[in-house]
CSV table of C-alpha atoms in Angstrom, one decimal:
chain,number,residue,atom,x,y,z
A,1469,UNK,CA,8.3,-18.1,2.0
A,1470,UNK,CA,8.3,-20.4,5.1
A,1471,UNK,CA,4.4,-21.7,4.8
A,1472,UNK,CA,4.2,-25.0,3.1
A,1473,UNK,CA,7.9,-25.8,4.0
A,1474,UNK,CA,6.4,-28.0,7.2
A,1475,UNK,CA,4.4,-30.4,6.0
A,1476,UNK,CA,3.3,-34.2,7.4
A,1477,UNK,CA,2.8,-35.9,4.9
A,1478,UNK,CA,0.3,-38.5,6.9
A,1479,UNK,CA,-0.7,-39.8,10.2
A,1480,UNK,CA,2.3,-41.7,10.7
A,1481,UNK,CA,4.7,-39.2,9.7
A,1482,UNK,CA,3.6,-36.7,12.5
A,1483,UNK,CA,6.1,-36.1,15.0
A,1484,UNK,CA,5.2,-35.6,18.9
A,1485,UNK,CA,6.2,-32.7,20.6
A,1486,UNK,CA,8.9,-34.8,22.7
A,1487,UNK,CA,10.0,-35.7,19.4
A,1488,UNK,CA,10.0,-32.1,18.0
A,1489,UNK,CA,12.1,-30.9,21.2
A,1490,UNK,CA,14.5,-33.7,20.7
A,1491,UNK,CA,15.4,-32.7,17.2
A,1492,UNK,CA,15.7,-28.9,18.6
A,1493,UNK,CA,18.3,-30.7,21.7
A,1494,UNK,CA,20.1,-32.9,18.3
A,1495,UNK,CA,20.7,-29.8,16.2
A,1496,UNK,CA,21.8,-27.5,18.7
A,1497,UNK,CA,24.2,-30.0,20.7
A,1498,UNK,CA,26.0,-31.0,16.8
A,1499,UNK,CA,29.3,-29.7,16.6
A,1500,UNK,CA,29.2,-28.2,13.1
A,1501,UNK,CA,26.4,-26.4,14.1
A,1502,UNK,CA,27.6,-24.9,17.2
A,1503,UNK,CA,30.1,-24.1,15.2
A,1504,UNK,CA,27.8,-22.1,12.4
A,1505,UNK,CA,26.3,-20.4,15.5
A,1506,UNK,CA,29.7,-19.2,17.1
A,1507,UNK,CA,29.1,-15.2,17.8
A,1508,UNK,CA,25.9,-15.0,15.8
A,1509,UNK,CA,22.2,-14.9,16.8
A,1510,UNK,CA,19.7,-17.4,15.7
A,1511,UNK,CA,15.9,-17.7,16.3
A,1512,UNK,CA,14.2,-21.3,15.8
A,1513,UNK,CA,11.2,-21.2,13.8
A,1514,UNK,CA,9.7,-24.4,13.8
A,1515,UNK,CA,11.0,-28.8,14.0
A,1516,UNK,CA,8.9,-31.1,12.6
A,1517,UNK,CA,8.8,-33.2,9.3
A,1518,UNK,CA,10.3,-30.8,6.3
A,1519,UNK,CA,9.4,-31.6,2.7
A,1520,UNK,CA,12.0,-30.9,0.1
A,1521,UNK,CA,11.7,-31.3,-4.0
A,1522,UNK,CA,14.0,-32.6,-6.0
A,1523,UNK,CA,14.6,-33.3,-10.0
A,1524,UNK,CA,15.3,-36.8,-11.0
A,1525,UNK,CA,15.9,-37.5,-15.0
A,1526,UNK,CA,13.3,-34.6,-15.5
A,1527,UNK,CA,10.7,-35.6,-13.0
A,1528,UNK,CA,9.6,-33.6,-9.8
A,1529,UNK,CA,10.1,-35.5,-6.8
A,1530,UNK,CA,9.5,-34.5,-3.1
A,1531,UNK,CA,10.9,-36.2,0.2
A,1532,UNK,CA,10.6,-35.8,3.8
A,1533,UNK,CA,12.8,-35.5,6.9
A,1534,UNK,CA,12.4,-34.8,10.3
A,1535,UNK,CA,14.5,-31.4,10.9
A,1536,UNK,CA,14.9,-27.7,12.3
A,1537,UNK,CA,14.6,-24.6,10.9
A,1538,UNK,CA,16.1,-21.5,12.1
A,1539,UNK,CA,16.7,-17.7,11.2
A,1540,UNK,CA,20.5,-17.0,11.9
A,1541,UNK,CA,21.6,-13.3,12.4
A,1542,UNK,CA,24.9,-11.7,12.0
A,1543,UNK,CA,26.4,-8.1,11.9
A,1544,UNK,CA,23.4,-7.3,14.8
A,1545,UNK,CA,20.1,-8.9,12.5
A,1546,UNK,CA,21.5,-7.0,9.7
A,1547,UNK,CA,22.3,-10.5,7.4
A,1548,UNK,CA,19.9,-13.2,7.7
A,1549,UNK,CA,20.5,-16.9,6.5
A,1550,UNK,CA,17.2,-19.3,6.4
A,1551,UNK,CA,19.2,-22.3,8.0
A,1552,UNK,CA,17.5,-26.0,7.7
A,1553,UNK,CA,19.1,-29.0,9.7
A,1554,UNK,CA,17.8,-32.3,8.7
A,1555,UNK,CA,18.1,-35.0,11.2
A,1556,UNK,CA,18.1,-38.9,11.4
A,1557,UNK,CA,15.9,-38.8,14.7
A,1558,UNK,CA,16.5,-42.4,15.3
A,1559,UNK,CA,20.4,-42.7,14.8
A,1560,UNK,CA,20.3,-38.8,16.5
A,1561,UNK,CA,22.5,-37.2,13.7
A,1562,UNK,CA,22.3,-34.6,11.2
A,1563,UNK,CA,22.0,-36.0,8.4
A,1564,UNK,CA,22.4,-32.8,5.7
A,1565,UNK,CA,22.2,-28.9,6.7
A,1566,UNK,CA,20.9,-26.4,4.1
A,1567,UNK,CA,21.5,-22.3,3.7
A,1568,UNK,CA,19.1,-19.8,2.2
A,1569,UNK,CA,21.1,-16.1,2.7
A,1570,UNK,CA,19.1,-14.2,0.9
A,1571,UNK,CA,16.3,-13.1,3.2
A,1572,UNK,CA,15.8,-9.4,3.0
A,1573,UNK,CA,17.0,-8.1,6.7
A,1574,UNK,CA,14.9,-4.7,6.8
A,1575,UNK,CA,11.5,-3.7,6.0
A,1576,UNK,CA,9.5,-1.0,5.3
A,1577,UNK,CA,8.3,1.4,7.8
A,1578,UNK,CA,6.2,4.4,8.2
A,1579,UNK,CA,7.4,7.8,7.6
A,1580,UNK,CA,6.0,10.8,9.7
A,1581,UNK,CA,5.5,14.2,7.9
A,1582,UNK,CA,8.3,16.0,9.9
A,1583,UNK,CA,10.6,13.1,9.0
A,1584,UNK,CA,10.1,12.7,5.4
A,1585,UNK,CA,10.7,16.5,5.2
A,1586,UNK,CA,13.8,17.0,7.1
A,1587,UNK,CA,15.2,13.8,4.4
A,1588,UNK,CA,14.6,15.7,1.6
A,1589,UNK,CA,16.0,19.1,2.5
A,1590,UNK,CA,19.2,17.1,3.7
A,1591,UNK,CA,18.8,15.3,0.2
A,1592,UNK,CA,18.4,18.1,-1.9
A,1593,UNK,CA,20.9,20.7,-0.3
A,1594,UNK,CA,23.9,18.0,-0.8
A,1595,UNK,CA,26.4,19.5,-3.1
A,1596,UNK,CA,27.0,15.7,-5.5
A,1597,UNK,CA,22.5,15.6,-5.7
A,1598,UNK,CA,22.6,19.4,-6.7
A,1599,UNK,CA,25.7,18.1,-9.6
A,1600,UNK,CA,22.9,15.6,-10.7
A,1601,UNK,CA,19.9,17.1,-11.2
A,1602,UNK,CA,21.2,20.3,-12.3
A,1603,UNK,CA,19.2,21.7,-14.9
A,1604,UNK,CA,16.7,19.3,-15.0
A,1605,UNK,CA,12.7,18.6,-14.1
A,1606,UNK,CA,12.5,16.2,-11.4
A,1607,UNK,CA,9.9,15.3,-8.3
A,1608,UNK,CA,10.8,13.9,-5.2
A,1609,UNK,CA,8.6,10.5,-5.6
A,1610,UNK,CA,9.1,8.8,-2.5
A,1611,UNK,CA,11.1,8.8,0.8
A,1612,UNK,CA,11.3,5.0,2.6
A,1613,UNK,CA,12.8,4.0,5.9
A,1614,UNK,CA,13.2,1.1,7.0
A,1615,UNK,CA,13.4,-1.3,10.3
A,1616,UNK,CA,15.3,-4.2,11.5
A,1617,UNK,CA,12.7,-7.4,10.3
A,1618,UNK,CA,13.6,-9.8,13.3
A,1619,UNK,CA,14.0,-6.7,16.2
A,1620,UNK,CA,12.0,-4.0,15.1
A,1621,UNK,CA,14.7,-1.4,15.9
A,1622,UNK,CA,14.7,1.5,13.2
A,1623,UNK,CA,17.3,2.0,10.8
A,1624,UNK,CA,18.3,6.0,11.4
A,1625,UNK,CA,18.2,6.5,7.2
A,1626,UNK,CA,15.8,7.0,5.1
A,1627,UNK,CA,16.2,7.1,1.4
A,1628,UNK,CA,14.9,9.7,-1.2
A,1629,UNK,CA,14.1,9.2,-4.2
A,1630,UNK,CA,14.8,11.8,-7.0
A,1631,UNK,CA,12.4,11.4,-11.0
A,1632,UNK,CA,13.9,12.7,-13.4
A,1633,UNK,CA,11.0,13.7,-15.2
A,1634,UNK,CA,10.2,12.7,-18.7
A,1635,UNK,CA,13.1,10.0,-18.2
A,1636,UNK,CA,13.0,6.2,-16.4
A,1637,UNK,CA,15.4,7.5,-14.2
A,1638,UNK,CA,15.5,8.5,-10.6
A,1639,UNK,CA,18.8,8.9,-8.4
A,1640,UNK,CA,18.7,7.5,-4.7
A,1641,UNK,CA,19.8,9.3,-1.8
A,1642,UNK,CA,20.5,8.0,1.3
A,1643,UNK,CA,20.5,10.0,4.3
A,1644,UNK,CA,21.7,9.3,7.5
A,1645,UNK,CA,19.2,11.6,9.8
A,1646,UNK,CA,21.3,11.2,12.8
A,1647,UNK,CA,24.5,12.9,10.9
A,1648,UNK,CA,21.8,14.9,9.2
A,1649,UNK,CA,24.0,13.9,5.6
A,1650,UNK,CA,23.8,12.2,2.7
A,1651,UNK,CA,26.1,9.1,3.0
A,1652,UNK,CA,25.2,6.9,-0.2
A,1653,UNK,CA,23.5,8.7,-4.1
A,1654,UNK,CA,22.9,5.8,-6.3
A,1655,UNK,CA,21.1,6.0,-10.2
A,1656,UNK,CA,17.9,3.5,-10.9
A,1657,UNK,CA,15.4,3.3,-13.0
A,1658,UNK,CA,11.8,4.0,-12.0
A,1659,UNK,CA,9.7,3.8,-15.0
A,1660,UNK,CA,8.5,6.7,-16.5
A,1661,UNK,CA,5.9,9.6,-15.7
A,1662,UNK,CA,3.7,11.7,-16.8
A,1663,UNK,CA,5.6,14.5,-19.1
A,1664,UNK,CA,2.9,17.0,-17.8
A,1665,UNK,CA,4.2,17.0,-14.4
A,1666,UNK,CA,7.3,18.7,-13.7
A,1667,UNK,CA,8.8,21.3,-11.2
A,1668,UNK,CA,12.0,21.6,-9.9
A,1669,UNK,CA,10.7,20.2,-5.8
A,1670,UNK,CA,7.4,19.0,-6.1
A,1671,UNK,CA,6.7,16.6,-3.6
């Protein structure tokens, strides 16, 4: 997502690394942006000259300012804005800021055998799962944890995920290994599988 946002465009247009710490010193010393950053966590990623496109009467266009980039954090890294600061370096003002919120905030991480187990007795032993799949062919396809993207630290749930067999549908559990309960059971659809395979706890 963030390769290819950077780009100098030619020789002229490359900025100095003076020049790159003075936009860094420009954005963080503007009011409104102090102001974005009040009681949050940020992380800079990178100053320099930032292309953008635009459409104009049906024609792509690009153009390029000098500008910061920055990951801002809030609720502990758990929401993630892309923010981008353009910057008039010779009048020393922003000219424009930007806001991406939708960068994911966890990612995937390994699960250990012991781990993925103790998630899916939790999973299946909760009375509202047991209402679900009552009576029905289903495999435990999957169990996925996650950690924090910008810290690393590990999320303490992992979530299990119930095929119905024979059907697109799976249900979601969420389980909080620390409580050692299931805390959220949501319904999505999976695709389908192979009819042949059923059993009530195949894993």
């Amino acid at each position: 997502m963030i390769a290819g946002v950077f780009r100098e465009t030619n020789r002229q247009a490359k900025l100095t690394d003076e020049e790159k710490a003075e936009l860094i010193r420009i954005a963080l010393n503007d009011t409104s942006v102090k102001e974005m950053l009040k009681g949050k966590e940020y992380r800079i990623i990178g100053a320099g000259i930032i292309s953008r496109g635009h459409v104009v009467s049906g024609d792509k266009t690009r153009e390029a300012y000098p500008g910061v980039q920055m990951y801002v954090g809030e609720d502990n890294w758990m929401k993630i804005t892309l923010t981008t600061v353009l910057i008039d370096l010779d009048k020393k003002k922003i000219i424009r800021i930007y806001k991406y919120p939708y960068v994911k905030p966890t990612i995937p991480r390994g699960v250990t055998g012991e781990e993925k187990e103790e998630a899916i007795r939790i999973a299946l032993n909760n009375e509202s799962v047991k209402e679900r799949i009552e009576g029905l062919e289903y495999e435990v396809r999957d169990v996925l944890a996650f950690e924090k993207w910008m810290t690393g630290e590990k999320l303490d749930t992992d979530d299990v995920y119930i095929h119905i067999n024979g059907t697109p549908i799976c249900y979601i559990a969420t389980v909080n290994l620390t409580e050692r309960r299931v805390i959220a059971i949501r319904e999505s659809i999976c695709g389908p599988v192979d009819k042949k395979r059923s059993g009530r706890n195949s894993t």
